[in-house]
Short mmCIF file of C-alpha atoms in Angstrom, two decimals:
data_model
loop_
_atom_site.label_atom_id
_atom_site.label_comp_id
_atom_site.label_asym_id
_atom_site.label_seq_id
_atom_site.Cartn_x
_atom_site.Cartn_y
_atom_site.Cartn_z
CA GLN A 1 0.00 0.00 0.00
CA GLU A 2 1.40 3.39 -0.98
CA GLN A 3 1.94 5.64 2.00
CA LEU A 4 3.79 8.79 2.99
CA GLN A 5 4.91 9.57 6.53
CA GLU A 6 6.46 12.79 7.75
CA SER A 7 8.98 12.90 10.59
CA GLY A 8 10.85 15.67 12.32
CA PRO A 9 10.88 17.91 15.39
CA GLY A 10 7.62 19.44 16.52
CA LEU A 11 9.34 22.49 18.02
CA VAL A 12 12.01 24.67 16.41
CA LYS A 13 13.57 27.84 17.79
CA PRO A 14 13.41 31.09 15.83
CA SER A 15 16.34 31.61 13.43
CA GLU A 16 17.17 27.89 13.46
CA THR A 17 16.79 25.36 10.63
CA LEU A 18 13.74 23.14 10.26
CA SER A 19 14.42 19.66 8.87
CA LEU A 20 11.65 17.26 7.90
CA ASN A 21 11.74 13.87 6.23
CA CYS A 22 9.06 12.07 4.26
CA ASN A 23 9.28 8.30 4.09
CA VAL A 24 7.69 6.82 0.99
CA SER A 25 6.46 3.23 1.18
CA GLY A 26 4.86 1.05 -1.45
CA TYR A 27 6.23 3.02 -4.41
CA PRO A 28 9.81 3.64 -5.60
CA ILE A 29 10.55 7.33 -5.40
CA SER A 30 12.69 7.11 -8.55
CA SER A 31 9.82 5.84 -10.73
CA GLY A 32 8.18 9.11 -11.64
CA TYR A 33 5.80 11.64 -10.06
CA TYR A 34 6.73 14.83 -8.29
CA TRP A 35 7.32 14.73 -4.54
CA GLY A 36 6.37 17.85 -2.69
CA TRP A 37 5.84 19.73 0.55
CA ILE A 38 2.78 21.78 1.46
CA ARG A 39 2.02 23.55 4.71
CA GLN A 40 -1.20 24.76 6.26
CA SER A 41 -1.80 27.44 8.84
CA PRO A 42 -4.87 29.45 9.90
CA ALA A 43 -3.17 32.64 8.69
CA LYS A 44 -2.06 31.50 5.24
CA GLY A 45 -4.24 28.50 4.48
CA LEU A 46 -2.67 25.88 2.22
CA GLU A 47 0.73 26.99 0.91
CA TRP A 48 2.84 25.06 -1.56
CA ILE A 49 6.49 24.93 -0.53
CA GLY A 50 8.07 23.06 -3.41
CA SER A 51 8.22 19.88 -5.49
CA LEU A 52 10.91 17.79 -7.09
CA GLN A 53 11.14 14.92 -9.48
CA TYR A 54 13.85 12.34 -8.89
CA GLY A 55 16.66 13.00 -11.34
CA GLY A 56 14.88 16.04 -12.69
CA LYS A 57 13.97 19.60 -11.89
CA THR A 58 13.10 21.03 -8.48
CA TYR A 59 10.43 23.70 -8.22
CA TYR A 60 10.30 26.07 -5.23
CA ASN A 61 7.75 28.61 -4.06
CA PRO A 62 9.40 31.90 -5.06
CA SER A 63 8.46 33.48 -1.72
CA LEU A 64 10.35 30.76 0.17
CA GLN A 65 13.06 29.88 -2.33
CA SER A 66 15.90 31.64 -0.55
CA ARG A 67 15.32 29.57 2.60
CA ILE A 68 14.38 26.09 1.41
CA THR A 69 16.01 23.00 -0.01
CA ILE A 70 14.17 19.85 -1.05
CA SER A 71 16.25 16.76 -1.69
CA VAL A 72 15.72 13.06 -2.28
CA ASP A 73 17.48 9.97 -0.93
CA LYS A 74 16.80 7.09 -3.30
CA SER A 75 18.49 4.51 -1.08
CA ARG A 76 16.09 5.28 1.77
CA ASN A 77 13.13 5.99 -0.53
CA GLN A 78 12.53 9.29 1.18
CA PHE A 79 12.70 13.00 0.49
CA SER A 80 13.44 15.91 2.76
CA LEU A 81 12.78 19.57 3.42
CA LYS A 82 15.20 22.00 4.99
CA MET A 83 14.05 25.51 5.84
CA THR A 84 16.53 27.98 7.30
CA SER A 85 16.01 31.02 9.49
CA VAL A 86 12.55 30.02 10.64
CA ALA A 87 10.22 32.47 12.34
CA ALA A 88 6.85 32.32 14.06
CA ALA A 89 5.16 32.74 10.68
CA ASP A 90 6.52 29.32 9.70
CA THR A 91 4.42 27.62 12.38
CA ALA A 92 2.09 25.28 10.50
CA ILE A 93 1.13 21.71 9.75
CA TYR A 94 3.62 20.41 7.19
CA TYR A 95 2.49 17.77 4.71
CA CYS A 96 4.49 15.76 2.23
CA ALA A 97 2.60 14.66 -0.86
CA ARG A 98 2.91 13.10 -4.29
CA ASP A 99 1.96 15.20 -7.34
CA SER A 100 0.54 13.16 -10.21
CA SER A 101 0.96 16.01 -12.71
CA TRP A 102 4.23 14.43 -13.88
CA PRO A 103 5.52 14.41 -16.65
CA HIS A 104 3.92 17.80 -17.15
CA ILE A 105 4.83 20.75 -14.91
CA PRO A 106 3.63 20.27 -11.34
CA GLN A 107 0.08 21.60 -11.19
CA GLY A 108 -0.85 20.71 -7.66
CA ALA A 109 -2.54 17.37 -8.35
CA PHE A 110 -1.46 15.81 -5.05
CA ASP A 111 -2.99 12.35 -5.04
CA LEU A 112 -1.21 10.90 -2.01
CA TRP A 113 -0.59 12.75 1.27
CA GLY A 114 1.11 12.09 4.55
CA GLN A 115 -0.88 12.62 7.72
CA GLY A 116 0.93 15.90 8.40
CA THR A 117 3.22 17.00 11.20
CA MET A 118 2.70 20.09 13.34
CA VAL A 119 5.74 22.34 13.57
CA THR A 120 5.81 25.18 16.06
CA VAL A 121 8.45 27.89 15.93
CA SER A 122 8.97 29.27 19.41
CA SER A 123 11.75 29.95 21.86
CA HIS B 1 -4.15 36.36 0.48
CA SER B 2 -4.88 33.67 -2.08
CA VAL B 3 -4.65 34.31 -5.82
CA LEU B 4 -7.43 31.79 -6.35
CA THR B 5 -10.63 33.21 -4.93
CA GLN B 6 -13.22 30.97 -3.31
CA PRO B 7 -16.28 32.01 -1.31
CA PRO B 8 -15.52 31.30 2.36
CA SER B 9 -18.72 29.41 3.02
CA ALA B 10 -21.60 27.58 1.38
CA SER B 11 -24.49 25.47 2.58
CA GLY B 12 -27.03 23.03 1.28
CA THR B 13 -29.52 20.42 2.32
CA PRO B 14 -29.24 16.64 1.84
CA GLY B 15 -30.01 15.61 -1.71
CA GLN B 16 -29.40 19.09 -3.10
CA ARG B 17 -27.00 19.86 -5.94
CA ILE B 18 -24.44 22.51 -5.06
CA THR B 19 -21.70 24.25 -7.03
CA LEU B 20 -18.56 25.77 -5.52
CA SER B 21 -16.56 28.32 -7.46
CA CYS B 22 -12.88 29.18 -7.85
CA ALA B 23 -11.83 32.36 -9.65
CA GLY B 24 -8.33 32.76 -11.04
CA SER B 25 -6.51 34.70 -13.72
CA SER B 26 -5.14 34.46 -17.24
CA SER B 27 -1.87 33.12 -15.86
CA SER B 28 -3.45 30.46 -13.65
CA ILE B 29 -6.82 28.91 -14.40
CA GLY B 30 -6.83 30.48 -17.85
CA VAL B 31 -3.97 28.29 -19.01
CA ASN B 32 -3.59 25.43 -16.53
CA GLY B 33 -5.64 22.55 -15.23
CA VAL B 34 -7.51 22.92 -11.94
CA ASN B 35 -7.54 20.42 -9.11
CA TRP B 36 -10.05 20.17 -6.26
CA TYR B 37 -9.59 18.85 -2.75
CA GLN B 38 -11.86 17.89 0.12
CA GLN B 39 -10.52 18.30 3.65
CA LEU B 40 -12.30 16.84 6.65
CA PRO B 41 -11.38 18.26 10.09
CA GLY B 42 -8.06 16.96 11.38
CA THR B 43 -7.13 15.16 8.17
CA ALA B 44 -5.01 15.82 5.10
CA PRO B 45 -6.69 17.09 1.95
CA LYS B 46 -8.03 14.45 -0.41
CA LEU B 47 -7.82 14.88 -4.20
CA LEU B 48 -11.34 14.91 -5.67
CA ILE B 49 -10.88 16.27 -9.18
CA THR B 50 -7.73 16.59 -11.28
CA ASN B 51 -7.09 18.49 -14.52
CA ASN B 52 -10.45 20.30 -14.43
CA ASN B 53 -12.78 17.32 -14.63
CA ARG B 54 -11.09 13.99 -14.00
CA ARG B 55 -12.04 11.94 -10.97
CA PRO B 56 -9.30 9.80 -9.39
CA SER B 57 -10.21 6.20 -8.72
CA GLY B 58 -12.54 5.84 -5.74
CA VAL B 59 -14.09 9.32 -5.89
CA PRO B 60 -17.89 9.09 -6.18
CA ASP B 61 -19.32 10.24 -9.50
CA ARG B 62 -21.55 12.78 -7.77
CA PHE B 63 -18.43 14.96 -7.62
CA SER B 64 -17.71 16.70 -10.92
CA GLY B 65 -15.54 19.58 -12.08
CA SER B 66 -15.57 22.08 -14.91
CA LYS B 67 -13.67 25.09 -16.13
CA SER B 68 -14.72 28.10 -18.16
CA GLY B 69 -12.42 30.98 -18.94
CA LEU B 70 -10.75 32.18 -15.76
CA SER B 71 -12.97 30.24 -13.35
CA ALA B 72 -13.52 26.65 -12.29
CA SER B 73 -16.36 24.91 -10.50
CA LEU B 74 -16.86 21.85 -8.35
CA THR B 75 -20.37 20.42 -8.36
CA ILE B 76 -21.65 17.98 -5.78
CA GLY B 77 -24.83 16.24 -6.85
CA GLY B 78 -27.00 14.60 -4.21
CA LEU B 79 -25.41 16.28 -1.19
CA GLN B 80 -24.79 13.99 1.77
CA SER B 81 -24.04 14.78 5.40
CA GLU B 82 -20.53 13.35 5.04
CA ASP B 83 -19.80 15.99 2.37
CA GLU B 84 -19.59 18.59 5.14
CA ALA B 85 -15.96 19.64 4.80
CA GLU B 86 -13.70 22.35 3.42
CA TYR B 87 -13.04 22.38 -0.32
CA PHE B 88 -9.95 23.84 -1.98
CA CYS B 89 -8.97 24.49 -5.58
CA ALA B 90 -5.37 24.47 -6.81
CA THR B 91 -3.42 25.04 -10.01
CA TRP B 92 -0.10 26.31 -11.39
CA ASP B 93 0.38 30.03 -11.95
CA ASP B 94 2.67 30.92 -14.86
CA SER B 95 3.34 34.43 -13.52
CA LEU B 96 4.04 33.45 -9.92
CA ASN B 97 5.86 30.35 -11.19
CA GLY B 98 4.37 28.04 -8.60
CA VAL B 99 1.44 25.99 -7.38
CA ILE B 100 -1.30 28.10 -5.81
CA PHE B 101 -4.27 27.17 -3.63
CA GLY B 102 -7.57 28.86 -3.08
CA GLY B 103 -8.54 30.01 0.39
CA GLY B 104 -11.13 27.24 0.69
CA THR B 105 -14.91 27.03 0.97
CA LYS B 106 -16.38 25.55 4.12
CA LEU B 107 -19.47 23.57 3.13
CA THR B 108 -22.19 23.00 5.69
CA VAL B 109 -24.87 20.38 5.15
CA LEU B 110 -27.96 21.63 6.95
#
């Protein structure tokens, strides 16, 4: 059964780096699709962070691009998000998801989601 | 604020047909496919409609999507109590160069 599962710290201090992993099970991450991160907060609603295709292009939200890196580890069948210099505004539920728009440009057709992980930025 | 505009709320009675709207622009809905999601409280969004009008496997056929010009619509035929949820639209925006989401419509089944 295809599943995604996020992992990472629930609490991050302001100005530090947030690191999240998404474990993919039941589907090889190198076999197509885009793999992405989305976050959700009461203030901003659903916000796309970025998506990548294994061995291909990575797309980032322009408003976050300077602070984020999405990478993939084929050997572990997982992908990751790093966000630097976090602030209170980055407090949100973070989801990893699979975008079925591939091989076209990612259009936000996320057909498989993790359960989400709450990240709070606070000292 | 969202660049896809959805009315914040809608309501209907069981059995009713209801249509939710999503307004975009010439760089978003005007040129790219629209996707729709249903989100129940405390859960991740679920993909209902992809590329304007395609239903993924397992989505009931009472959910349908359409697009006209710079707007898209999600229609729920035969409203059921379990349809009470928040609904979001999403697409790619060529100007913003990214995936964008609507602000969501909270649907209440009276």
